[in-house]
Short mmCIF file of C-alpha atoms and ligand atoms in Angstrom, two decimals:
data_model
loop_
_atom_site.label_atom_id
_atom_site.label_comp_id
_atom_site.label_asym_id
_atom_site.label_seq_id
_atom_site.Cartn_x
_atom_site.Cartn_y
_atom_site.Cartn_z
CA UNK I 24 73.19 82.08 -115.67
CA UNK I 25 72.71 78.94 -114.13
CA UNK I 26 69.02 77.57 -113.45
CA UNK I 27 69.32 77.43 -109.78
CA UNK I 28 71.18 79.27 -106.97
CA UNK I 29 71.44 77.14 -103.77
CA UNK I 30 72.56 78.76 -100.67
CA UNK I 31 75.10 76.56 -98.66
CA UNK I 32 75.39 77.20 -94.61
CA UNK I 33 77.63 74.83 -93.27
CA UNK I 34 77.61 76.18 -89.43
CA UNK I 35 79.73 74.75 -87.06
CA UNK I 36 81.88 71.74 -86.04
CA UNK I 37 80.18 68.05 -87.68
CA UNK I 38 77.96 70.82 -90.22
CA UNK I 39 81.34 71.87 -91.79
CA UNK I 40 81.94 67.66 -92.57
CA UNK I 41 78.61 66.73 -93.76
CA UNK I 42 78.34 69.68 -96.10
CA UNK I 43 81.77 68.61 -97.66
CA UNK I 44 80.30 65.43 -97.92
CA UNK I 45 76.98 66.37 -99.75
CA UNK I 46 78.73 68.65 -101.80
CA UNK I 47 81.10 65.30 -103.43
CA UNK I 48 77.58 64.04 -103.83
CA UNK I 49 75.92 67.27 -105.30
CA UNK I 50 79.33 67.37 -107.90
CA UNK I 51 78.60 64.20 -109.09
CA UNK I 52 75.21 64.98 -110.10
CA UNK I 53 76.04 67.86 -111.71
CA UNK I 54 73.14 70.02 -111.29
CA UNK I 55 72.80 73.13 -113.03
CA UNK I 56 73.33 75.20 -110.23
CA UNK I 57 75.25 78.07 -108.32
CA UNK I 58 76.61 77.17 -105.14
CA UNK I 59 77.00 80.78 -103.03
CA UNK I 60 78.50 79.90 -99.41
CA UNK I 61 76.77 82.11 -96.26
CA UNK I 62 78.26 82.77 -93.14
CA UNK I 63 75.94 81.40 -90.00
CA UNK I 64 76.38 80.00 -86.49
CA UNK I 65 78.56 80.03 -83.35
CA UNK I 66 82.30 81.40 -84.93
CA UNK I 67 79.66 84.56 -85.91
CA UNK I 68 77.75 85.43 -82.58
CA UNK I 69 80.98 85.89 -81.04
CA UNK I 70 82.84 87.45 -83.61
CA UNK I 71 80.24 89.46 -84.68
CA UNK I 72 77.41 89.40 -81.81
CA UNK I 73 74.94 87.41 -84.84
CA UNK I 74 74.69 84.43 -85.39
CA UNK I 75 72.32 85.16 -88.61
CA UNK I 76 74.20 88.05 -90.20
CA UNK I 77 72.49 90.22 -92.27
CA UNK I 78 74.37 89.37 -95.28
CA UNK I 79 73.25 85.98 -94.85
CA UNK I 80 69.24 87.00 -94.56
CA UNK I 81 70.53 89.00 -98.39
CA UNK I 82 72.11 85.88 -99.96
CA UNK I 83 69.28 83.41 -99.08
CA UNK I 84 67.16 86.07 -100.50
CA UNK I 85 68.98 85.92 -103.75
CA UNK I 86 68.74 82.40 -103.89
CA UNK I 87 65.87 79.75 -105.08
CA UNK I 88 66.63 77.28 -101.59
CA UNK I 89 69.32 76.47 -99.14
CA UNK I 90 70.98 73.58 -98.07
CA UNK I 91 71.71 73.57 -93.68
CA UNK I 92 74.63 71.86 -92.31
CA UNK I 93 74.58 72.31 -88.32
CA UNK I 94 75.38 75.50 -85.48
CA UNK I 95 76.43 75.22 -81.87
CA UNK I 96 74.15 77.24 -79.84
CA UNK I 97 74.59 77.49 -75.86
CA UNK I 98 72.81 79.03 -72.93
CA UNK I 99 72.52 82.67 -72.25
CA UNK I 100 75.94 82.97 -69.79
CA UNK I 101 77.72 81.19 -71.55
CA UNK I 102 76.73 82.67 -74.57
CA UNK I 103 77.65 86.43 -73.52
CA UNK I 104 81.05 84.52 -72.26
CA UNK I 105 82.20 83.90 -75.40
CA UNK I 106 81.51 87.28 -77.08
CA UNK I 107 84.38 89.38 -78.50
CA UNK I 108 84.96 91.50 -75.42
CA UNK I 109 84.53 94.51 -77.47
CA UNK I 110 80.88 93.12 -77.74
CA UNK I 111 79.91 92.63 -74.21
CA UNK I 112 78.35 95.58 -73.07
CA UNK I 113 75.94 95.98 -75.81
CA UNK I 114 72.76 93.80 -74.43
CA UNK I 115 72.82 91.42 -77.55
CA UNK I 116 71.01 88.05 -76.91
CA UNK I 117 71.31 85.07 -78.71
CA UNK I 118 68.69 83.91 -80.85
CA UNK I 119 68.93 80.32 -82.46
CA UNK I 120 69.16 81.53 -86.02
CA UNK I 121 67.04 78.49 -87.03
CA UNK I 122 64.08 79.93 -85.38
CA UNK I 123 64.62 83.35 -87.12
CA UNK I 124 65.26 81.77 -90.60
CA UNK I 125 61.71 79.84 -90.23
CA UNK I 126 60.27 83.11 -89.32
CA UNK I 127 61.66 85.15 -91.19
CA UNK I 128 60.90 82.90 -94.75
CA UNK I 129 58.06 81.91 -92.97
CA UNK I 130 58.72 78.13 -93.43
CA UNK I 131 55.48 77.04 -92.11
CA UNK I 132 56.04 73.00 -92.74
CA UNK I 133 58.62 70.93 -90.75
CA UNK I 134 58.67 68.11 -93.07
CA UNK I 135 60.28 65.14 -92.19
CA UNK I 136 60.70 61.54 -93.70
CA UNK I 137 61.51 58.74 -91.58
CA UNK I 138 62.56 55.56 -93.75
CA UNK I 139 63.75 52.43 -92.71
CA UNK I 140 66.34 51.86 -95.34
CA UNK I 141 66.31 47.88 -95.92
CA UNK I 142 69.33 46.19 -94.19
CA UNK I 143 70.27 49.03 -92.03
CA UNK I 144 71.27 47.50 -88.64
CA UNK I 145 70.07 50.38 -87.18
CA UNK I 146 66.08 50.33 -88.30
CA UNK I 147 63.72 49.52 -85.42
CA UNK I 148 61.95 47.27 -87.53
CA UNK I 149 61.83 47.25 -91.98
CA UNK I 150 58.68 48.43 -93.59
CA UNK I 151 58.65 51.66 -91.97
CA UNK I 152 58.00 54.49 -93.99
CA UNK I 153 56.40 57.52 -92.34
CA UNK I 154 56.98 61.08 -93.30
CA UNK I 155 55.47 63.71 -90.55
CA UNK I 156 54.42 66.76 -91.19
CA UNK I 157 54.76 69.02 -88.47
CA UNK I 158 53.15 73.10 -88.22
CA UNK I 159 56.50 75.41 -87.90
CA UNK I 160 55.38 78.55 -87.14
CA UNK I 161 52.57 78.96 -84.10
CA UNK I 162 51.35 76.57 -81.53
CA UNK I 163 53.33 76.39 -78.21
CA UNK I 164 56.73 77.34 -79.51
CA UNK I 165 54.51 80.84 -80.29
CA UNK I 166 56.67 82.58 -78.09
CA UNK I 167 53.85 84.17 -75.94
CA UNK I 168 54.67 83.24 -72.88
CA UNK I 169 54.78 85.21 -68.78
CA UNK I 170 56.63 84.52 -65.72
CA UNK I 171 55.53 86.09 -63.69
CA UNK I 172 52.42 86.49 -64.45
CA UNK I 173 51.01 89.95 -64.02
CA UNK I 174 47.64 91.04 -62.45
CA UNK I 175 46.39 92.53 -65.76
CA UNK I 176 47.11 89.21 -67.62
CA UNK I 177 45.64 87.46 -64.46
CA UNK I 178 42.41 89.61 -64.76
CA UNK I 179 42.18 88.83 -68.78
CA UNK I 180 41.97 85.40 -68.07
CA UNK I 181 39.46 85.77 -65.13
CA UNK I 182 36.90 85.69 -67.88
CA UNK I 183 37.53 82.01 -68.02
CA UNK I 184 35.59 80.13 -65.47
CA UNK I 185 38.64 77.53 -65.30
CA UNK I 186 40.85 79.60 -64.37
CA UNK I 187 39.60 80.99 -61.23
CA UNK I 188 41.45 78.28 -59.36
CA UNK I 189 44.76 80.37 -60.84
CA UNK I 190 43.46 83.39 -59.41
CA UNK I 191 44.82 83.62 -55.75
CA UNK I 192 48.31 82.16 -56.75
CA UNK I 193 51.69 84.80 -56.85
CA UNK I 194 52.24 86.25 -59.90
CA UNK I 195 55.68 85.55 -59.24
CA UNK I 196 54.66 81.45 -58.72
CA UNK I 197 52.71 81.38 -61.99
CA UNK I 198 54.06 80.56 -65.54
CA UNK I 199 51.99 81.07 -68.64
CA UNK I 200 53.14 79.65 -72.29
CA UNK I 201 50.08 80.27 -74.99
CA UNK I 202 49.60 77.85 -77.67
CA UNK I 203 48.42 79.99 -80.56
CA UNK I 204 46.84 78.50 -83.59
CA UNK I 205 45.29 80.02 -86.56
CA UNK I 206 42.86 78.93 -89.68
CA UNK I 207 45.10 80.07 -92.18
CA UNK I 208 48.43 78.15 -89.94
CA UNK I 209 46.67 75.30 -89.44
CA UNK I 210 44.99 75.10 -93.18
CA UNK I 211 48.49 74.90 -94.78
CA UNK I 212 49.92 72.50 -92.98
CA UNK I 213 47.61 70.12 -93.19
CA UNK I 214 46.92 71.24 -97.01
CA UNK I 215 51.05 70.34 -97.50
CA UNK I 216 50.59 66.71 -95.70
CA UNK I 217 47.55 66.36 -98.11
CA UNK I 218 49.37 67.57 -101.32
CA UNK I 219 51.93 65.22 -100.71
CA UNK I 220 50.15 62.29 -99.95
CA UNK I 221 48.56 62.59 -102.57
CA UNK I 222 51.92 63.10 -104.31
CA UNK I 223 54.16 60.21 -103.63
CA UNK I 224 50.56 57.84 -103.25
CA UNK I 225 50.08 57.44 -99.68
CA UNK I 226 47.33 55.68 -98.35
CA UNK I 227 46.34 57.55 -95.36
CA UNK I 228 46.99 61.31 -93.48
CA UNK I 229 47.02 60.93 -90.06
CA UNK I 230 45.75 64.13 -87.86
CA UNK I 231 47.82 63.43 -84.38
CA UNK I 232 46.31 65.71 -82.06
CA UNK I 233 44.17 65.58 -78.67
CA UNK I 234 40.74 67.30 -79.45
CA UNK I 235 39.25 65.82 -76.44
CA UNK I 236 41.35 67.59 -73.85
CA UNK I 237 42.85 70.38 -75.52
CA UNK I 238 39.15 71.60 -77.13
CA UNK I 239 39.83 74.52 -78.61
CA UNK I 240 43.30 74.19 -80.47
CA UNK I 241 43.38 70.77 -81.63
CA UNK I 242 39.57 70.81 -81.74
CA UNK I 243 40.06 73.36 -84.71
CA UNK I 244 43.39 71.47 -85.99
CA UNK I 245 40.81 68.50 -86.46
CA UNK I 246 37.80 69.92 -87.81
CA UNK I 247 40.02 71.60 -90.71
CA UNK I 248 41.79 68.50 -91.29
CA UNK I 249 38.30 67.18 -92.01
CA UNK I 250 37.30 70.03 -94.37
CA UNK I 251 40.57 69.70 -96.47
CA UNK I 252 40.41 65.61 -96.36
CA UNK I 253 37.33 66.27 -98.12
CA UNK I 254 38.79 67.59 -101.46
CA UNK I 255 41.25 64.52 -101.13
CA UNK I 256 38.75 61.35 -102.01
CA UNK I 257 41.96 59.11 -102.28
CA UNK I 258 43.39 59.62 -99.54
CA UNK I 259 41.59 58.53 -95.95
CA UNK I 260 41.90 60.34 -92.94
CA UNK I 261 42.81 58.67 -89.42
CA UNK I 262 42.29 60.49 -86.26
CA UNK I 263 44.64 59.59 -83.54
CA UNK I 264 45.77 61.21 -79.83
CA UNK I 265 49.24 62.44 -79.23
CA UNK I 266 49.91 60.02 -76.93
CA UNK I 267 47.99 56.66 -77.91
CA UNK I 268 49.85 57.71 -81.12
CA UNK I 269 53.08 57.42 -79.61
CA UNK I 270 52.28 53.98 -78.31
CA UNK I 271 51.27 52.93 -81.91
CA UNK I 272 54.20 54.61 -83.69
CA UNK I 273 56.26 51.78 -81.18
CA UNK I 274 53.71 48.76 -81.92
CA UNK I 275 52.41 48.78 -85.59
CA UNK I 276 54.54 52.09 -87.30
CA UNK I 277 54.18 50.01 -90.80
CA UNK I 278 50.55 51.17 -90.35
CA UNK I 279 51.39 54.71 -90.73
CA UNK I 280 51.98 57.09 -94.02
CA UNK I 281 51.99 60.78 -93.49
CA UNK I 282 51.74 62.35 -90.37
CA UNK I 283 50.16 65.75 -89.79
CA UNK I 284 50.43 67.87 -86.42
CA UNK I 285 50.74 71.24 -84.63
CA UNK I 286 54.26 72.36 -83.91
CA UNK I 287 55.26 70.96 -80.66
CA UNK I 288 53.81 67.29 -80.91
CA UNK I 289 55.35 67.25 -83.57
CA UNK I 290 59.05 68.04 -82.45
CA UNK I 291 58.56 64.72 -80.51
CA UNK I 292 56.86 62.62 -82.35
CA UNK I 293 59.34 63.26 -85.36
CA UNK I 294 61.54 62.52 -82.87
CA UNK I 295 60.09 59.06 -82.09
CA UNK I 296 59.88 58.15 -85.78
CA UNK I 297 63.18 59.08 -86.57
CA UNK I 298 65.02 56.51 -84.10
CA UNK I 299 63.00 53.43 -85.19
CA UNK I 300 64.45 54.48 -88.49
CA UNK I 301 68.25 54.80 -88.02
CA UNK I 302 68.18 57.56 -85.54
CA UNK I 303 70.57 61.18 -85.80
CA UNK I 304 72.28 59.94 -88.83
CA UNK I 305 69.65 59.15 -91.14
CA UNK I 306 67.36 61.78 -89.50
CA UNK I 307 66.75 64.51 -92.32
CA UNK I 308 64.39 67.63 -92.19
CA UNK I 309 62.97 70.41 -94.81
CA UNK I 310 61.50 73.21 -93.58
CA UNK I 311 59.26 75.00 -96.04
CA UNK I 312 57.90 77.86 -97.58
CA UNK I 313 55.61 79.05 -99.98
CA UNK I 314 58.50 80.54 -101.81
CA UNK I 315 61.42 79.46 -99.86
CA UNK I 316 63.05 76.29 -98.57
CA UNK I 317 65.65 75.10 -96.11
CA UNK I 318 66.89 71.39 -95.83
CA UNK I 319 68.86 70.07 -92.86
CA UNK I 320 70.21 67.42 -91.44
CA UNK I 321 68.25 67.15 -88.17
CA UNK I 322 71.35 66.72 -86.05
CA UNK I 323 73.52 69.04 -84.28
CA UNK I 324 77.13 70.34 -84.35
CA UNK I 325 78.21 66.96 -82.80
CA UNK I 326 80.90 68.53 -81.17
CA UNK I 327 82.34 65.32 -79.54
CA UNK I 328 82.96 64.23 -83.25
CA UNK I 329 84.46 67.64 -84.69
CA UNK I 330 87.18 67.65 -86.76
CA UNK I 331 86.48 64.10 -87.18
CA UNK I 332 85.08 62.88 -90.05
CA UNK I 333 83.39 60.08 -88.87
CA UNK I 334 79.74 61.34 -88.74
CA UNK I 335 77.35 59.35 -90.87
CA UNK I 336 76.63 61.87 -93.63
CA UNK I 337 73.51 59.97 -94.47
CA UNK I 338 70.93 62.43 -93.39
CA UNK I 339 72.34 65.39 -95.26
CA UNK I 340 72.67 63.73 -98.38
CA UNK I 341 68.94 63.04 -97.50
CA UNK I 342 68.53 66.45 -97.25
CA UNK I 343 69.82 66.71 -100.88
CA UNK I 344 67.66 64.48 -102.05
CA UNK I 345 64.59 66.64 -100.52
CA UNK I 346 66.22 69.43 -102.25
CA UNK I 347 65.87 67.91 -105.67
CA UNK I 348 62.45 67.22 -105.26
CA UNK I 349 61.75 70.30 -104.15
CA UNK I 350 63.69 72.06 -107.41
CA UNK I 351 60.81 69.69 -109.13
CA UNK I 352 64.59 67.37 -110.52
CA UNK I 353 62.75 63.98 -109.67
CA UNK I 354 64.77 62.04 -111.72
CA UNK I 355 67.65 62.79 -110.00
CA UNK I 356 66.19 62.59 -106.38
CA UNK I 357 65.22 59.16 -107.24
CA UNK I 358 68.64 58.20 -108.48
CA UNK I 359 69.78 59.70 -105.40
CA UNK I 360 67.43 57.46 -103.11
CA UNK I 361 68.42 54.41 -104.45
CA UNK I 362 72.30 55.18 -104.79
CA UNK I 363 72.13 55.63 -101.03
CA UNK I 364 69.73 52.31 -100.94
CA UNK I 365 72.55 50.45 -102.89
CA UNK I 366 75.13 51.55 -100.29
CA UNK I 367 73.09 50.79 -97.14
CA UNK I 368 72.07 48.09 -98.34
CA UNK I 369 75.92 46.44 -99.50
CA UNK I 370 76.98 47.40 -96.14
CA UNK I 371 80.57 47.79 -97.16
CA UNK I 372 81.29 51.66 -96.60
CA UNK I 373 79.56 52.70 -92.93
CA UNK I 374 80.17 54.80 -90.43
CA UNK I 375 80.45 54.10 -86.61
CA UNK I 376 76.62 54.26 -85.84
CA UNK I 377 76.07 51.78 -88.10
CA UNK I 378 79.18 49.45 -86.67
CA UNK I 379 81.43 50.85 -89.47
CA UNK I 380 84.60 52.78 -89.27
CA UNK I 381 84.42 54.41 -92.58
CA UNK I 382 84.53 58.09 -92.53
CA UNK I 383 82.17 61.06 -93.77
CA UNK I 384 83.87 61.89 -96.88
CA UNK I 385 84.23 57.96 -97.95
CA UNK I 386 80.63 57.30 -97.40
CA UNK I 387 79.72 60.22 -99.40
CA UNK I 388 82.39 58.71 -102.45
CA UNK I 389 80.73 55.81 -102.06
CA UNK I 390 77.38 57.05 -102.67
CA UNK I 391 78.42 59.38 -105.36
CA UNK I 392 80.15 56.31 -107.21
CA UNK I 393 76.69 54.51 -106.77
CA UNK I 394 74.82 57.55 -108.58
CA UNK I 395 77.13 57.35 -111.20
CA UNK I 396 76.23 53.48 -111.73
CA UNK I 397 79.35 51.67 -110.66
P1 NAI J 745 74.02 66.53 -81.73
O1 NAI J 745 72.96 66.12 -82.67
O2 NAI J 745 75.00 67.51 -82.22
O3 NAI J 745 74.84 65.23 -81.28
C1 NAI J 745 74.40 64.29 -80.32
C2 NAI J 745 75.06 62.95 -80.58
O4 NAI J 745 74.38 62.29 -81.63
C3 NAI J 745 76.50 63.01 -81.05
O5 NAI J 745 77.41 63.13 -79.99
C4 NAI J 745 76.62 61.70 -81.78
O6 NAI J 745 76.78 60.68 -80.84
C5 NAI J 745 75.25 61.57 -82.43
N1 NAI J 745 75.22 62.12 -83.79
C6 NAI J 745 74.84 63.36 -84.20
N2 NAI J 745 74.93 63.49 -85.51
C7 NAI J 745 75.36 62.30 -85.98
C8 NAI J 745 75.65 61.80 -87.29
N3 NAI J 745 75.51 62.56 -88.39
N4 NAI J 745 76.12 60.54 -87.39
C9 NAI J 745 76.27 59.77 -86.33
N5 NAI J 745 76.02 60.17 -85.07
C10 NAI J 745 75.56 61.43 -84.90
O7 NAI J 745 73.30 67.07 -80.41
P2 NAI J 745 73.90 67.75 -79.08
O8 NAI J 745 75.20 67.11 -78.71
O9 NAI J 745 72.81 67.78 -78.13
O10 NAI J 745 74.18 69.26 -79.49
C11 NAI J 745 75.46 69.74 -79.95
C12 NAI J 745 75.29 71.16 -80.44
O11 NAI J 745 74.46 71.19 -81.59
C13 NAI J 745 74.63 72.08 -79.41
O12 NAI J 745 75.29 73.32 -79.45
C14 NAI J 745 73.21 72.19 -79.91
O13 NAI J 745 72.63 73.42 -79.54
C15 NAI J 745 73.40 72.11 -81.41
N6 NAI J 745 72.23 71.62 -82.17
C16 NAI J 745 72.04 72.20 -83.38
C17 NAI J 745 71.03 71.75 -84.21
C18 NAI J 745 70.92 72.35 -85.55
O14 NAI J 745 71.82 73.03 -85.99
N7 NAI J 745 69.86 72.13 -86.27
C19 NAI J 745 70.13 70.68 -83.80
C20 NAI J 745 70.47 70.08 -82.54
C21 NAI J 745 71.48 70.56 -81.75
MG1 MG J 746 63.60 68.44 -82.03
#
């Protein structure tokens, strides 16, 4: 038996390359682990009318966390296009098998690091090192949403004075998308940005939200960020607005340590940080559990590139590196860090978004000869 069983879902088109890639990295550093392969992403909604097969949902299940290359999704026609034509007349749907993963693991924290590696050509400006920690699970990506309307939900809502105004408009001319939060949702989150401040030092947690508008929801986000911040005498907490924060993020981001926010400010503001450090190839995610983890590059399928190799693999071999912190292997994620450091920083071996033409697989070598200390 080994000590750890990673699950490996490569996915579709650039995926494929940069999971070769971290996988010349992960031999090098010779973990003790299992490496069991799971089938996920576009080849398996057609073929199979699931993107997420079930066997998959079983192997992640048998394993301790799971390393994410990329998938190709596409909208609904085109979608039920491409589906073996034995498949068609069955009313399947597609669902982005991301989604269901954090669901179904219930990988509450988006966590992702944005580092301005020194030298890269690419960094905004050096000194930047923010890590945002972003809710996963509830907020406006709930999935509660109407259109049209109905008179029922119409008369719910009449028991809010504000929304009289609503009232006399067409169901059919009204859209509705709910942005759920709860204690317990918004508690660990901001508990995880705390935890790891803490962690890796940080100075500050930064609660990005807009309590003075949107009262209710990020007036509770805020007042339980203050609760927690209190068992946390170390570590000071900033209060900041959504949007003034996305002016700051622009004019001082050296300012800034850990980020903590509800789900959909912070898909853009992780966004934002990650392209003043280096952008889609750099740009690395976890997404975690209580018991379960899944780390990803934060691009896509590239499809442009596929069959390429000349993707930066950067961001998944960042997502290694999350990985072995995660397993608790901090030696080796720090090796890790600064073996990709080295190679940044020499310049040598780059691919095109840097101004390089190396390709995936070299950069990876390159990196993987750097861990071993050449
Ligand atoms: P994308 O991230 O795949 O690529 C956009 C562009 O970013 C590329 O054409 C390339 O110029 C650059 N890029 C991406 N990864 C790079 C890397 N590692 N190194 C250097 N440059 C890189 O986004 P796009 O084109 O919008 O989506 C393509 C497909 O990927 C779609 O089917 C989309 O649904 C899917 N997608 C999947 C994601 C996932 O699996 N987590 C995330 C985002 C998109
Ligand atoms: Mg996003």
């Amino acid at each position: 038996m080994t000590k750890y069983r990673i699950a490996v879902l490569p996915g579709d088109g650039v995926g494929k390359e940069v999971v070769e890639a971290a996988m010349i990295v992960l031999e090098e550093i010779a973990l003790d682990a299992e490496y069991l392969y799971g089938d996920i992403g576009w080849e398996f909604w057609c073929k199979e009318g699931n993107p997420l097969p079930d066997r998959t949902i079983e192997l992640l299940k048998q394993t301790d966390v799971a390393l994410f290359g990329a998938i190709t999704s596409k909208p609904k026609k085109e979608a039920r296009e491409e589906l073996a034509p034995e498949l068609r007349d069955r009313g399947l749907e597609y669902f982005s098998p991301i989604v269901r993963l954090r669901q179904e693991f219930e990988l509450y924290a988006n966590v992702r690091p944005a580092k301005a590696y020194p030298v890269n050509p690419l960094n905004y400006r050096d000194g930047i090192n923010i890590t945002v920690f972003r809710e996963n699970t509830e907020g406006l990506y709930s999935g509660v949403e109407f259109r049209p309307v109905s008179d029922n939900i119409k008369k719910a809502l009449s028991v809010h004075p504000k929304f009289k105004r609503f009232m006399d408009v067409p169901s059919d001319e009204l859209a509705l998308s709910c942005r759920i939060f709860t204690r317990k949702g918004c508690e660990r989150i901001v508990k995880a940005a705390f935890d790891y401040a803490e962690k890796y030092d940080a100075r500050s947690v930064t609660v990005v939200e807009k309590p003075n508008v949107i009262r209710e929801t990020s007036g509770m986000f805020v007042e339980i960020a203050r609760e927690i911040a209190k068992n946390y005498p170390g570590i000071e907490l900033w209060e900041t607005n959504i949007d003034a924060q996305a002016m700051w993020l622009v004019k001082n981001p050296e300012d800034y340590d850990v980020l903590v926010t509800s789900n959909m400010f912070g898909d853009i503001i992780s966004d934002l940080a990650s392209q003043l450090t280096g952008g889609l190839g750099f740009a690395v995610a976890g997404n975690i559990g209580d018991d379960y983890a899944v780390f990803e590059p934060v691009h896509g399928s590239a499809p442009k590139y596929a069959g390429q190799y000349k993707v930066n693999p950067i961001a998944m071999i960042r997502a290694v590196k999350m990985m072995l912190d995660y397993l608790g292997e901090h030696e080796k994620a720090e090796r890790l860090e600064s073996a990709i450091e080295q190679v940044v920083q020499e310049g040598k071996v780059r691919t095109y978004d840097m101004g390089g033409s190396s390709s995936t697989l070299d950069v990876a070598k390159e990196i993987a000869k750097k861990y071993r200390g050449e």
